[in-house]
Short mmCIF file of C-alpha atoms in Angstrom, two decimals:
data_model
loop_
_atom_site.label_atom_id
_atom_site.label_comp_id
_atom_site.label_asym_id
_atom_site.label_seq_id
_atom_site.Cartn_x
_atom_site.Cartn_y
_atom_site.Cartn_z
CA UNK S 1 215.23 10.09 250.67
CA UNK S 2 213.88 7.00 252.35
CA UNK S 3 210.67 7.35 254.26
CA UNK S 4 210.05 6.36 257.85
CA UNK S 5 211.29 2.80 258.27
CA UNK S 6 209.78 0.45 260.79
CA UNK S 7 210.84 -3.07 261.56
CA UNK S 8 209.83 -5.70 261.88
CA UNK S 9 206.64 -5.43 259.81
CA UNK S 10 205.12 -8.36 261.64
CA UNK S 11 205.99 -9.63 265.10
CA UNK S 12 204.55 -12.60 266.94
CA UNK S 13 205.19 -12.96 270.65
CA UNK S 14 203.92 -15.35 273.27
CA UNK S 15 202.32 -13.94 276.38
CA UNK S 16 204.97 -12.83 278.84
CA UNK S 17 207.68 -12.22 276.25
CA UNK S 18 209.15 -8.85 275.33
CA UNK S 19 208.46 -7.00 272.08
CA UNK S 20 210.87 -4.47 270.59
CA UNK S 21 209.69 -2.26 267.76
CA UNK S 22 212.11 -0.10 265.84
CA UNK S 23 211.61 3.13 263.96
CA UNK S 24 214.11 5.06 261.86
CA UNK S 25 212.77 8.54 261.06
CA UNK S 26 213.14 10.31 257.76
CA UNK S 27 216.48 11.96 257.16
CA UNK S 28 216.60 15.32 258.87
CA UNK S 29 213.67 14.56 261.17
CA UNK S 30 214.40 14.74 264.86
CA UNK S 31 210.85 14.29 266.17
CA UNK S 32 209.36 10.84 266.52
CA UNK S 33 205.85 9.84 267.53
CA UNK S 34 204.44 6.41 268.32
CA UNK S 35 200.77 5.56 267.81
CA UNK S 36 198.77 2.39 268.38
CA UNK S 37 195.91 1.26 266.19
CA UNK S 38 193.51 -1.44 267.29
CA UNK S 39 191.56 -3.26 264.55
CA UNK S 40 189.01 -1.01 262.84
CA UNK S 41 189.87 1.90 265.12
CA UNK S 42 191.72 5.16 264.78
CA UNK S 43 195.24 5.81 265.91
CA UNK S 44 195.88 6.62 269.54
CA UNK S 45 198.88 8.68 270.50
CA UNK S 46 201.35 7.00 272.80
CA UNK S 47 204.59 8.97 273.05
CA UNK S 48 206.50 11.85 271.46
CA UNK S 49 210.27 11.90 271.54
CA UNK S 50 213.12 14.03 270.38
CA UNK S 51 216.69 12.84 270.35
CA UNK S 52 217.51 11.55 273.85
CA UNK S 53 214.38 13.13 275.33
CA UNK S 54 210.82 12.05 275.99
CA UNK S 55 208.69 15.13 275.39
CA UNK S 56 205.18 13.76 275.92
CA UNK S 57 204.31 10.27 277.13
CA UNK S 58 200.78 11.00 278.19
CA UNK S 59 199.37 8.26 275.96
CA UNK S 60 201.70 5.55 277.12
CA UNK S 61 200.50 2.90 279.60
CA UNK S 62 202.30 3.38 282.91
CA UNK S 63 203.48 -0.20 283.15
CA UNK S 64 205.33 -2.49 280.75
CA UNK S 65 205.72 0.12 278.00
CA UNK S 66 208.79 2.26 277.42
CA UNK S 67 210.28 4.23 274.56
CA UNK S 68 213.61 5.75 273.72
CA UNK S 69 215.22 7.70 270.92
CA UNK S 70 218.98 7.59 271.45
CA UNK S 71 221.49 9.97 269.99
CA UNK S 72 222.52 7.29 267.52
CA UNK S 73 220.22 4.67 266.08
CA UNK S 74 216.49 4.18 265.75
CA UNK S 75 213.74 4.90 268.19
CA UNK S 76 212.65 1.81 270.13
CA UNK S 77 209.24 1.05 271.58
CA UNK S 78 209.56 -1.71 274.11
CA UNK S 79 206.72 -3.75 275.56
CA UNK S 80 207.58 -6.06 278.40
CA UNK S 81 205.57 -9.11 279.43
CA UNK S 82 203.17 -8.77 276.54
CA UNK S 83 199.51 -9.70 276.92
CA UNK S 84 196.87 -10.46 274.29
CA UNK S 85 195.49 -6.96 274.59
CA UNK S 86 198.78 -5.58 273.27
CA UNK S 87 198.01 -7.08 269.86
CA UNK S 88 197.70 -4.10 267.53
CA UNK S 89 199.43 -2.18 264.77
CA UNK S 90 202.05 0.22 266.07
CA UNK S 91 202.88 3.15 263.85
CA UNK S 92 205.79 5.51 264.04
CA UNK S 93 205.76 8.98 262.53
CA UNK S 94 208.45 11.61 262.20
CA UNK S 95 208.55 15.32 261.51
CA UNK S 96 211.23 17.98 261.11
CA UNK S 97 212.34 20.09 264.06
CA UNK S 98 211.00 23.49 264.98
CA UNK S 99 207.95 23.45 262.75
CA UNK S 100 204.74 23.00 264.65
CA UNK S 101 202.54 23.05 261.59
CA UNK S 102 204.23 20.51 259.41
CA UNK S 103 202.67 17.18 258.64
CA UNK S 104 204.06 14.00 260.10
CA UNK S 105 205.19 11.16 257.86
CA UNK S 106 204.22 7.66 258.86
CA UNK S 107 205.95 4.34 258.58
CA UNK S 108 204.13 1.22 257.43
CA UNK S 109 203.71 -0.03 260.94
CA UNK S 110 204.57 -3.10 262.97
CA UNK S 111 201.75 -5.55 263.48
CA UNK S 112 202.17 -7.22 266.82
CA UNK S 113 200.32 -10.43 267.51
CA UNK S 114 200.43 -11.91 270.99
CA UNK S 115 199.56 -15.59 271.13
CA UNK L 1 191.77 19.16 275.31
CA UNK L 2 191.12 18.45 271.67
CA UNK L 3 188.96 15.89 269.94
CA UNK L 4 188.09 14.95 266.38
CA UNK L 5 184.87 13.31 265.33
CA UNK L 6 184.10 11.43 262.14
CA UNK L 7 180.39 10.72 262.38
CA UNK L 8 180.22 8.16 259.58
CA UNK L 9 181.84 4.75 259.89
CA UNK L 10 181.37 4.14 256.18
CA UNK L 11 180.53 6.17 253.10
CA UNK L 12 179.41 4.53 249.88
CA UNK L 13 179.49 6.36 246.59
CA UNK L 14 179.31 5.42 242.93
CA UNK L 15 182.34 5.96 240.75
CA UNK L 16 182.21 9.34 239.07
CA UNK L 17 179.99 10.88 241.73
CA UNK L 18 181.19 13.52 244.17
CA UNK L 19 182.20 12.32 247.63
CA UNK L 20 182.25 13.94 251.05
CA UNK L 21 183.81 12.51 254.19
CA UNK L 22 182.82 14.47 257.28
CA UNK L 23 185.00 15.67 260.13
CA UNK L 24 184.33 18.00 263.05
CA UNK L 25 186.82 19.12 265.64
CA UNK L 26 186.90 20.55 269.12
CA UNK L 27 190.00 22.45 270.21
CA UNK L 28 190.59 25.29 272.60
CA UNK L 29 192.99 27.25 270.39
CA UNK L 30 193.80 27.50 266.71
CA UNK L 31 193.74 24.04 265.19
CA UNK L 32 195.94 22.52 262.60
CA UNK L 33 193.83 20.01 260.66
CA UNK L 34 194.94 17.11 258.53
CA UNK L 35 193.53 14.34 256.39
CA UNK L 36 195.32 11.02 255.99
CA UNK L 37 194.40 7.94 253.97
CA UNK L 38 195.20 4.35 254.89
CA UNK L 39 195.16 1.47 252.43
CA UNK L 40 194.94 -2.12 253.73
CA UNK L 41 197.99 -3.21 255.74
CA UNK L 42 199.75 0.06 255.01
CA UNK L 43 200.75 3.15 256.93
CA UNK L 44 199.02 6.48 256.69
CA UNK L 45 199.57 8.73 253.71
CA UNK L 46 199.21 12.48 254.04
CA UNK L 47 196.51 14.03 251.84
CA UNK L 48 196.24 17.67 252.88
CA UNK L 49 196.36 20.11 255.78
CA UNK L 50 194.86 23.36 256.94
CA UNK L 51 197.13 25.67 258.91
CA UNK L 52 195.93 29.18 258.11
CA UNK L 53 194.82 31.22 255.14
CA UNK L 54 192.35 30.07 252.53
CA UNK L 55 189.57 27.94 253.92
CA UNK L 56 189.60 25.69 250.87
CA UNK L 57 192.65 23.47 250.86
CA UNK L 58 193.68 21.38 247.88
CA UNK L 59 195.65 18.20 248.34
CA UNK L 60 196.85 15.02 246.70
CA UNK L 61 194.89 12.87 244.22
CA UNK L 62 192.27 15.55 243.55
CA UNK L 63 191.07 15.78 247.13
CA UNK L 64 190.20 19.05 248.82
CA UNK L 65 188.83 20.07 252.19
CA UNK L 66 187.03 23.11 253.46
CA UNK L 67 187.76 24.60 256.86
CA UNK L 68 184.61 26.04 258.42
CA UNK L 69 185.34 27.76 261.70
CA UNK L 70 181.72 28.52 262.61
CA UNK L 71 180.73 24.88 262.17
CA UNK L 72 184.08 23.55 263.45
CA UNK L 73 184.23 21.27 260.44
CA UNK L 74 186.87 20.15 257.98
CA UNK L 75 185.07 17.92 255.48
CA UNK L 76 187.04 16.09 252.82
CA UNK L 77 185.69 16.27 249.28
CA UNK L 78 186.40 15.11 245.78
CA UNK L 79 184.37 16.09 242.71
CA UNK L 80 184.54 12.68 241.03
CA UNK L 81 185.27 9.48 242.96
CA UNK L 82 187.45 6.66 241.66
CA UNK L 83 187.28 3.00 242.65
CA UNK L 84 190.92 3.34 243.71
CA UNK L 85 189.88 5.95 246.30
CA UNK L 86 188.36 3.15 248.37
CA UNK L 87 190.28 3.19 251.64
CA UNK L 88 190.13 4.27 255.27
CA UNK L 89 190.26 8.03 255.81
CA UNK L 90 191.36 9.73 259.00
CA UNK L 91 190.90 13.31 260.06
CA UNK L 92 193.39 14.60 262.64
CA UNK L 93 194.21 17.75 264.54
CA UNK L 94 197.09 19.25 266.41
CA UNK L 95 197.58 22.55 268.17
CA UNK L 96 199.41 25.70 267.19
CA UNK L 97 200.94 25.76 270.65
CA UNK L 98 201.68 23.05 273.13
CA UNK L 99 201.07 19.46 272.19
CA UNK L 100 202.38 18.55 268.75
CA UNK L 101 201.05 15.03 268.56
CA UNK L 102 198.07 14.35 266.34
CA UNK L 103 194.63 13.56 267.69
CA UNK L 104 192.82 11.28 265.26
CA UNK L 105 189.20 10.67 264.48
CA UNK L 106 187.94 7.12 264.44
CA UNK L 107 188.16 6.85 260.68
CA UNK L 108 185.68 6.57 257.82
CA UNK L 109 185.78 3.74 255.35
CA UNK L 110 185.10 4.99 251.84
CA UNK L 111 183.74 2.44 249.40
CA UNK L 112 183.52 3.53 245.77
CA UNK L 113 181.41 1.23 243.65
CA UNK L 114 182.13 0.78 239.94
#
């Protein structure tokens, strides 16, 4: 059973370009979470999705950021018109449905560098 | 609202000595508490969790944590540290109702000296 798969592992974008980060959850997991980690800091929640639904996006910046988790395919975190401050590690986590107390499993992250 | 505090940015301990990494939490309901470890340029690995029941929770790699409701703490411990335990440790919480996403502490870097 493969773990949470994120790609790419490293992404370099110029200011103003778009960044697309992909996350395939563990098999059987229908809940996906995106977190952002700035250097030497903890993880900050961005968005929580279930298949075809955004459940909680309270941590997502209102502009330029969007996320989706379609019925088929991976979850996508999209950042439009990237700026230097978007440089960070973006982690995806997944968990099974209907179990509030289960731990989330994390991918290895995508390290975004904006130049 | 919930918050998690890790008061120490770094903990240094000699190999073979016991280690403690501190965590306190603030939640309005019943918390679920977790410890994760992060090695350089890697994702987070789950160590252990407290949901309910025994206050002493045993996890991976010989780690354990004690839930203390009166002190709102969930300190991570290990009786005998290894050099390979050197990593970044995160305490996190979620709620038994409502928001499922994890709230993380700022992390504590554990350095185990040979």
